[in-house]
Coordinates of C-alpha atoms and ligand atoms in Angstrom, one line a residue:
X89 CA 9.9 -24.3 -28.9
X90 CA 13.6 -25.1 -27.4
X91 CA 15.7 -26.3 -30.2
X92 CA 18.3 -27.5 -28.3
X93 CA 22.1 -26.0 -27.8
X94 CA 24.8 -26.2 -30.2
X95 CA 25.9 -29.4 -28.1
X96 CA 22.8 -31.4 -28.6
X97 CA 22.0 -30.6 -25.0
X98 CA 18.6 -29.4 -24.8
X99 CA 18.2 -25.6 -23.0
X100 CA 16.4 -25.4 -19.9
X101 CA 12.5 -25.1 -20.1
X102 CA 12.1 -21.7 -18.8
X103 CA 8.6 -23.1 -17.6
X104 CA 9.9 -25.1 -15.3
X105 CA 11.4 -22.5 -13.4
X106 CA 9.7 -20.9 -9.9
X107 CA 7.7 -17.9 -10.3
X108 CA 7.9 -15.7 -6.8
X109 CA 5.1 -13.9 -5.4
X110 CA 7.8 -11.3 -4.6
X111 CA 11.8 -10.1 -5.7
X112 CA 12.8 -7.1 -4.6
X113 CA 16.4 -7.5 -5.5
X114 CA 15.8 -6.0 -9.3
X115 CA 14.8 -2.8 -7.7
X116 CA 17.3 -2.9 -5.2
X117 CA 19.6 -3.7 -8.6
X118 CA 18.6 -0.4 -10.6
X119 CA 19.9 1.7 -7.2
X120 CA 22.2 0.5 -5.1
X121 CA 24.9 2.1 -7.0
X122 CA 23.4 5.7 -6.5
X123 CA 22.2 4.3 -2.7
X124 CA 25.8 3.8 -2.0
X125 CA 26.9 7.1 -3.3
X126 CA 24.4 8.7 -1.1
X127 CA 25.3 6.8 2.3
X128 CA 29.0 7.7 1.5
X129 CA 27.8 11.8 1.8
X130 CA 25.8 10.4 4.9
X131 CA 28.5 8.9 6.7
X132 CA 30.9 12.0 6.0
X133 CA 28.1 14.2 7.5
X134 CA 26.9 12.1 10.1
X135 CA 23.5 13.5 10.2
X136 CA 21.9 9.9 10.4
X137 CA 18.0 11.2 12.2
X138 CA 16.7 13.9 10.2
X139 CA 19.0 16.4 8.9
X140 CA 19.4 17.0 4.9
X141 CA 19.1 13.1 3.6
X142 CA 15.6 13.5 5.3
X143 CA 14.7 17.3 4.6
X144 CA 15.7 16.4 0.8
X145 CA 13.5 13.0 0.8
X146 CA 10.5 15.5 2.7
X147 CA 10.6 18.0 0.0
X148 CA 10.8 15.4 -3.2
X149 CA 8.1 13.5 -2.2
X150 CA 5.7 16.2 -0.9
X151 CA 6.2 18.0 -4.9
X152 CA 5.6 14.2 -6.2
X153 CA 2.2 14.2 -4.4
X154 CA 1.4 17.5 -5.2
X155 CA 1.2 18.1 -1.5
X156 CA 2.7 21.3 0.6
X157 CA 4.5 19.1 2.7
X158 CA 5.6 16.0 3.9
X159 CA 6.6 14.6 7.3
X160 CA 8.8 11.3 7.4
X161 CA 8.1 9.2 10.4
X162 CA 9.8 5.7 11.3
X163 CA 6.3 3.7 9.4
X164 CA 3.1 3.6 8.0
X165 CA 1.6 2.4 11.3
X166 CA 2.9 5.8 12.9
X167 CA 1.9 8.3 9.7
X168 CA -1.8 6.8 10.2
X169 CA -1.6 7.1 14.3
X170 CA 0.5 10.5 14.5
X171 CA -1.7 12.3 12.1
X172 CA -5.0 11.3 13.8
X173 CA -3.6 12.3 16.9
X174 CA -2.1 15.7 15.5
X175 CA -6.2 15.9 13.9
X176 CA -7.3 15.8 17.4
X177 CA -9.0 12.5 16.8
X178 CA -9.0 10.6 20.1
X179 CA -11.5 9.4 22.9
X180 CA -15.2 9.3 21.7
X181 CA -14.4 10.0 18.5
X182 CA -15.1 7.4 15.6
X183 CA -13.1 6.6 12.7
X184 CA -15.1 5.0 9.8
X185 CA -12.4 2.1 8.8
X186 CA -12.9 -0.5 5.4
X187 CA -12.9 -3.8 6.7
X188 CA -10.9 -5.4 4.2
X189 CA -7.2 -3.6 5.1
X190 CA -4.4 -4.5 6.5
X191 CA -4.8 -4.5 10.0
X192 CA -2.8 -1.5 10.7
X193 CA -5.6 1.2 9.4
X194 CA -7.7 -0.1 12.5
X195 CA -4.9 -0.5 14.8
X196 CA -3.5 2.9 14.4
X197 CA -7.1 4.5 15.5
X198 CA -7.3 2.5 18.2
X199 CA -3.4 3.7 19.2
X200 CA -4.8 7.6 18.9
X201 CA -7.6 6.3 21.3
X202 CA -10.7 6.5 19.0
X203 CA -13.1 4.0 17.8
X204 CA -12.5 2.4 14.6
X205 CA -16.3 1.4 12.7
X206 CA -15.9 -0.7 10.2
X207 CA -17.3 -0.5 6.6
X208 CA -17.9 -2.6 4.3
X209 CA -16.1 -2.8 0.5
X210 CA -17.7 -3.3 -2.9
X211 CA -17.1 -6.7 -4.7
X212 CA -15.5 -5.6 -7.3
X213 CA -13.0 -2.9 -6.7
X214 CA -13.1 -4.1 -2.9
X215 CA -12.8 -0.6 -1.6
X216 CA -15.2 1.7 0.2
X217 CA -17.6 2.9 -1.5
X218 CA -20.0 6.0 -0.8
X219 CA -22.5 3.5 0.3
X220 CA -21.3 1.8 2.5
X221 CA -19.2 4.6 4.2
X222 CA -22.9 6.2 4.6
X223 CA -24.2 3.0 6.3
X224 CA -21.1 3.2 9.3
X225 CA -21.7 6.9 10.1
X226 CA -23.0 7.7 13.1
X227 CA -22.7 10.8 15.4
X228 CA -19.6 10.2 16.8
X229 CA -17.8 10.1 13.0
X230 CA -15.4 12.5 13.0
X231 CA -13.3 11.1 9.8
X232 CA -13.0 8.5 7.0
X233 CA -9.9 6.4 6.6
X234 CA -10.3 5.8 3.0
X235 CA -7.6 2.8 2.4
X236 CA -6.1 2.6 -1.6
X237 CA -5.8 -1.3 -1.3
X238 CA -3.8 -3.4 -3.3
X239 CA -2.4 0.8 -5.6
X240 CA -6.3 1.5 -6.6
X241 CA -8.2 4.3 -5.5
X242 CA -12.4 4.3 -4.8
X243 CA -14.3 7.2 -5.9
X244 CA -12.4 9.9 -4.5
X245 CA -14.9 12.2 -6.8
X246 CA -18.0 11.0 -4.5
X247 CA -15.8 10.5 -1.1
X248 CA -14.7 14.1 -0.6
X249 CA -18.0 15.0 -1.7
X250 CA -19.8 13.0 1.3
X251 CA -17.2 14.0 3.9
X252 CA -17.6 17.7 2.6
X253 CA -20.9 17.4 3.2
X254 CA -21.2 15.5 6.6
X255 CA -18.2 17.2 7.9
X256 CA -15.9 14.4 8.2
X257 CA -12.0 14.4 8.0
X258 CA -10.8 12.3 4.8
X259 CA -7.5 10.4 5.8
X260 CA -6.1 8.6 2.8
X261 CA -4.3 5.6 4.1
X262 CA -2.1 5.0 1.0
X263 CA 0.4 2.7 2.1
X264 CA 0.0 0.9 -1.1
X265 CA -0.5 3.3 -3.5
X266 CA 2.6 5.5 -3.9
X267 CA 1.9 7.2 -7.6
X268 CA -2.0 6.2 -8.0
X269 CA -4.1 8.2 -9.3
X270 CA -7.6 9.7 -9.5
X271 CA -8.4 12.4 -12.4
X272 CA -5.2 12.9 -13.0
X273 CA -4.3 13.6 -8.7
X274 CA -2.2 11.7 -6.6
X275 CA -3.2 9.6 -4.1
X276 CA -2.1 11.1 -0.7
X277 CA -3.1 14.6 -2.2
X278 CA -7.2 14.5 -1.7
X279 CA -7.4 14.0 2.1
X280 CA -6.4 16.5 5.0
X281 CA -3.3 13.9 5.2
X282 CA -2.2 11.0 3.2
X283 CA -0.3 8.8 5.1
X284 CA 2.5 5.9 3.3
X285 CA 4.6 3.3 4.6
X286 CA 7.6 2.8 3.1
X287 CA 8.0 -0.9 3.9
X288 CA 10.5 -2.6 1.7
X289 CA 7.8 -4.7 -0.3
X290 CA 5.5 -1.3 -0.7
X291 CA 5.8 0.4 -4.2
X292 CA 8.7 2.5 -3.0
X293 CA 10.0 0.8 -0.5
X294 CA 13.3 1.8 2.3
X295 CA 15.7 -1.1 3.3
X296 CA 14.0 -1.0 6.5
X297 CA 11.0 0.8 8.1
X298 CA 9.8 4.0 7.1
X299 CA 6.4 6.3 6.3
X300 CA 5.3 9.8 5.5
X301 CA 2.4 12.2 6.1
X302 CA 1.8 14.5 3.2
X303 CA -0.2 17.6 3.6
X304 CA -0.8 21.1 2.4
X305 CA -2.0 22.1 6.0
X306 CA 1.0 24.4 7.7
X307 CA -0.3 24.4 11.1
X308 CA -0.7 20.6 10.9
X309 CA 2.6 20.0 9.3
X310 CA 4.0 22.0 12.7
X311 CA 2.4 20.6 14.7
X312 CA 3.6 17.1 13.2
X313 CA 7.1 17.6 13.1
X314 CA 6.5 18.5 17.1
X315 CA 5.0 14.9 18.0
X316 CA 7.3 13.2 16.0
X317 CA 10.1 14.3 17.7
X318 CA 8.9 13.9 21.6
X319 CA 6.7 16.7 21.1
X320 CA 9.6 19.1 21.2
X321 CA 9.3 23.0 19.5
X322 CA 10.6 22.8 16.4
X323 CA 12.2 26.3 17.0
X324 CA 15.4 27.6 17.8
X325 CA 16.4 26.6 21.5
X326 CA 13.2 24.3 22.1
X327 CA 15.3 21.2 22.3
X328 CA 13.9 20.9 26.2
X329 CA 10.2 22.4 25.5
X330 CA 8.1 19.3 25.1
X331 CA 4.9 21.8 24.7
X332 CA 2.8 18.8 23.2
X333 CA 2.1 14.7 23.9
X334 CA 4.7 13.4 21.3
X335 CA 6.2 10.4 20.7
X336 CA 9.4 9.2 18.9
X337 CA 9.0 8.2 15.2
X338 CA 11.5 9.8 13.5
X339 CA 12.5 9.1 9.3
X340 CA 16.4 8.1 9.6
X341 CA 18.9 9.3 6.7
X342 CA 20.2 6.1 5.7
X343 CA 16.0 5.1 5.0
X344 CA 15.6 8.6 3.3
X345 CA 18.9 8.1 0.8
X346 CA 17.5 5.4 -0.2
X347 CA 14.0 6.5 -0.8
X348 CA 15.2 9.1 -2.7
X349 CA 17.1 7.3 -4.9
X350 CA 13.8 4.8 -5.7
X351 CA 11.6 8.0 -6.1
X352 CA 13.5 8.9 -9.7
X353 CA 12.3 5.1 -10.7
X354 CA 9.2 4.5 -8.6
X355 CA 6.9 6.1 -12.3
X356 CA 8.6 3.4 -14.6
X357 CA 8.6 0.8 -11.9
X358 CA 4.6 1.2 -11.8
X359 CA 4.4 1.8 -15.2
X360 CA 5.9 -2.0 -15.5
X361 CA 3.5 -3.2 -12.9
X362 CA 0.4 -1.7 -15.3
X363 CA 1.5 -3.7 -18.1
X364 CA 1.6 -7.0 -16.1
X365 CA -1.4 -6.1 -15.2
X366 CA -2.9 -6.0 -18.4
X367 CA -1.2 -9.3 -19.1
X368 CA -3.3 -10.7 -16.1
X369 CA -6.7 -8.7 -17.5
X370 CA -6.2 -10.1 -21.1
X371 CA -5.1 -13.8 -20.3
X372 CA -7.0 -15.0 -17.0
X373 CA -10.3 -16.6 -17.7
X374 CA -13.1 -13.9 -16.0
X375 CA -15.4 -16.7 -15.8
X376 CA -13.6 -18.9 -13.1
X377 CA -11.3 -15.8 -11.8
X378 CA -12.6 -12.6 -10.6
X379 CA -9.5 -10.1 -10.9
X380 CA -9.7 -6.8 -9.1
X381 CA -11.6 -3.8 -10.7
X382 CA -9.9 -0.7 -11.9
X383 CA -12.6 2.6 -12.0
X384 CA -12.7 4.5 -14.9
X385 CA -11.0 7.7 -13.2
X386 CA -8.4 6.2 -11.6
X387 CA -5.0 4.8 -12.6
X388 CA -3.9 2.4 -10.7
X389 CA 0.1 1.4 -9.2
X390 CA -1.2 -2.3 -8.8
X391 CA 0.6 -2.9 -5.5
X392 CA -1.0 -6.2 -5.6
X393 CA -2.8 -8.2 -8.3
X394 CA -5.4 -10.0 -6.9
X395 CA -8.0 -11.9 -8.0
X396 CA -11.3 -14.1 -6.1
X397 CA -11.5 -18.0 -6.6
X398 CA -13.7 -20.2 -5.1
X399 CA -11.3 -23.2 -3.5
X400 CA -8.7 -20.6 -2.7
X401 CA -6.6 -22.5 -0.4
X402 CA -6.5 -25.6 -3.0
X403 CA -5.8 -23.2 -5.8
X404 CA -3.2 -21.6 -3.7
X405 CA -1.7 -25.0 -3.4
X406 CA -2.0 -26.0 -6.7
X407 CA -0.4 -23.4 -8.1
X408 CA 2.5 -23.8 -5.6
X409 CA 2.8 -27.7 -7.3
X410 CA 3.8 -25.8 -10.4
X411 CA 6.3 -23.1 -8.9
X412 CA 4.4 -20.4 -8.9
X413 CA 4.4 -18.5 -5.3
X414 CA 1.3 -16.6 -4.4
X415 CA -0.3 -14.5 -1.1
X416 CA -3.2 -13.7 0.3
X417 CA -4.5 -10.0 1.4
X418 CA -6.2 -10.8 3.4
X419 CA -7.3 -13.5 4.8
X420 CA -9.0 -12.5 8.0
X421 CA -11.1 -9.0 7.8
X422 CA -10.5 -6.6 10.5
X423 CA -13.7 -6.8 12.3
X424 CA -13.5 -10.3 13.1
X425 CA -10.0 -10.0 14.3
X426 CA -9.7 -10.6 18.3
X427 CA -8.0 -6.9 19.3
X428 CA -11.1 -5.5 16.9
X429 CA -14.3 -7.6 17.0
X430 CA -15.8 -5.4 20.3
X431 CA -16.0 -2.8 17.8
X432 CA -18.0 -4.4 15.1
X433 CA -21.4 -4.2 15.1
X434 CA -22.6 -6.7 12.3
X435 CA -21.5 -8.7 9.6
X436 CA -19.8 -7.1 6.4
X437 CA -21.1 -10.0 4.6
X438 CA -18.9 -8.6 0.8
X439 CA -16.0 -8.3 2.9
X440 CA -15.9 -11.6 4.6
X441 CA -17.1 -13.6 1.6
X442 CA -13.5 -11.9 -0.1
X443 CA -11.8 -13.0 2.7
X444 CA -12.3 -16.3 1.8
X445 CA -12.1 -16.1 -2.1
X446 CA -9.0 -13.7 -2.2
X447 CA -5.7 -14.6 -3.7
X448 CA -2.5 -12.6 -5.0
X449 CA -0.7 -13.1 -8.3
X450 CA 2.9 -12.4 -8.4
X451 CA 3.7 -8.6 -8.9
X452 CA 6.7 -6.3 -8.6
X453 CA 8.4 -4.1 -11.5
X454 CA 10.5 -6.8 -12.5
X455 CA 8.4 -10.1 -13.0
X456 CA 8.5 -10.7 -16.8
X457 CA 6.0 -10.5 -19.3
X458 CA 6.7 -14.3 -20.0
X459 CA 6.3 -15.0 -16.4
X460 CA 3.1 -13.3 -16.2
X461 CA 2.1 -15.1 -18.7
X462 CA 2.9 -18.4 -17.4
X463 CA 1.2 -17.7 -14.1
X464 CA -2.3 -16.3 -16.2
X465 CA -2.1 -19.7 -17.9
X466 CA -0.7 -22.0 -14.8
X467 CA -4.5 -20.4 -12.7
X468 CA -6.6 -20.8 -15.8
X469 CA -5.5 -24.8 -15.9
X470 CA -5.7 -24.9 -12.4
X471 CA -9.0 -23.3 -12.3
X472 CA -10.5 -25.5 -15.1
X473 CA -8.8 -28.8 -13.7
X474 CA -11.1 -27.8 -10.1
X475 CA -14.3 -27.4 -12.1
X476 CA -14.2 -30.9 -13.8
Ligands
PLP217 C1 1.9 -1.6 4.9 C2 0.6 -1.0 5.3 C3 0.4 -0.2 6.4 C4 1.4 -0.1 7.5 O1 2.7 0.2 7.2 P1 3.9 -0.2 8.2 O2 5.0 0.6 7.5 O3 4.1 -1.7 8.0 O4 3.6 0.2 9.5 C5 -0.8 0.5 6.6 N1 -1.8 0.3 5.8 C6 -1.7 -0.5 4.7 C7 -2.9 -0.5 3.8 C8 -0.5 -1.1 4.4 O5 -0.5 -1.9 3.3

């Protein structure tokens, strides 16, 4: 379609240019200018752990959760492991875990001391499901980590209703789904605590490490604030009264300026990732590619657009031939990992068959349409080249 310059030089094929699995720097673009205004306040007031940068970030994204409250802590790792412990979720207690997760959902219950039993996902949304978080019960359950993988959430409808029933905790690990939905609710907002990592690739992302624990539970929110802070009273003069176990895994100011600044785009941000998205839904071939399944109740953030393929690792590879930069999440499921496998009991045959077959497309607010486009096309060639 190019016609050429003025000159008679033709313009650059915009095809042939790389396609990342991930830029972060058109976010960091939109912000930096208010970022910098912020750390200017910070360095005049010098209140750089906690203090009003923090309480301000606390407040904004508890009301954007529709949560009570919200706790910052130094990472999602810590939001997962500090509220199980402030649950009283430790030794002899299990902790029903999906297999396909990042690896810290199953670390951070082994950290707190409990057991983590693994579950296995459904094929198609690759989440928990009712089912199988039924089949992984056992006496010793005390509480679901329900993980909102790659910004999608499972039936929250039918998950509160089975740990209503059996008496189980719900903890929403939703590192990757900061502004998902479920019926219209947040994700974070269902369980007795949502927990989110602020990573810089998440959704809303810090320039460095940094989580939260929303809640609407006061006692637990108290109790919280303690064990972030060396298990100190949060009250006046209990600076030396370490009345609880705590640990150190405090949100810093300079992390919480910038969150705050991200929260005021983080709804058009995933509003941009739900129309690459659809892109991906309406161009890639369902035949040969197996993209991710949205449920009908929730809405989705789309932290990660994955798809399955058989020949991953050659697709991968092929795609990287043509400039286009892809991931994997992830490639080994928890239960078969060495720090984890004594806990397994059996295979999670949908979960390590995923393993295998999962890829993900490149996804962040501000990939192009066109480039969506090209990378919907460059896997459908790829895909039909492997089948010939
Ligand atoms: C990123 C992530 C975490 C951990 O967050 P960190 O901030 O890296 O500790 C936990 N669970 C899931 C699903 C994640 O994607």
């Amino acid at each position: 379609m190019s016609t050429g310059t003025p000159t008679g030089r033709p313009t650059p094929v915009r095809s042939s240019e790389p396609v990342p699995f991930l830029d972060i720097s058109g976010a960091t673009n939109d912000v930096a200018e208010e970022i910098r205004a912020g750390w200017d306040e910070l360095l005049r007031n010098g209140q750089y752990v906690g203090g009003k940068a923090v309480a301000a970030f606390e407040k904004e994204w508890a009301e954007y959760c529709g949560t009570e409250f919200a706790v910052g802590v130094a990472n999602g790792t810590d939001a997962l492991h500090l509220a199980i412990r402030a649950l009283g979720i430790g030794p002899g207690d299990e902790v029903i875990v999906p297999a396909n997760t990042f690896v810290a959902t199953a670390e951070a219950v082994v950290l707190a001391g409990a057991v983590p039993r693994f579950a296995d996902v459904d094929d198609g949304t690759l989440l928990l499901t009712p089912e199988t978080i039924k089949a992984a019960v056992t006496p010793a359950t005390k509480a679901v980590a329900v993980v909102h993988l790659y910004g999608q959430l499972p039936d929250m409808t039918a998950i509160t209703q089975i740990c209503d029933e059996l008496g189980l905790v719900l903890i929403e690990d939703a590192a990757q789904a900061q502004g998902a939905t479920w019926n219209g609710r947040k994700a974070g907002s269902f369980g007795k605590v949502g927990c989110f990592s602020f990573y810089p690739g998440k959704n809303l992302g810090a320039f460095g490490d940094a989580g939260a624990v929303v809640t609407s539970d006061a006692g637990l929110t108290q109790l919280m604030l303690s064990v972030r802070d060396h298990g100190r009273m949060q009250s006046e003069g209990g600076h030396y009264s370490h009345g609880v176990l705590g640990m150190n895994s405090r949100l810093d100011g300079v992390q919480a300026v910038v969150l705050s600044a991200k929260l005021r785009h983080l709804d058009g941000w995933n509003q941009q990732r739900r129309a690459l998205m659809a892109t991906y839904r309406e161009l890639i071939d369902p035949a040969r590619a197996k993209l991710v399944e949205q449920l009908e109740d929730g809405e989705g953030v789309h932290h990660l657009a994955v798809v399955q393929v058989d020949q991953r690792d050659r697709v991968r590879e092929l795609l990287q031939e043509r400039g286009i930069g892809t991931g994997i999440h992830y490639p080994v499921p928890c239960h078969v990992m060495g720090p984890y496998e004594q806990y397994a009991d059996g295979p999670l045959p949908v979960a390590e068959a995923a393993a295998a077959r999962q890829l993900s497309l490149p996804m962040f607010p501000h990939l192009s349409q066109d480039d969506a486009r090209r990378v919907a096309e460059g896997l459908n060639e790829v895909l039909a080249e492997l089948d010939r």
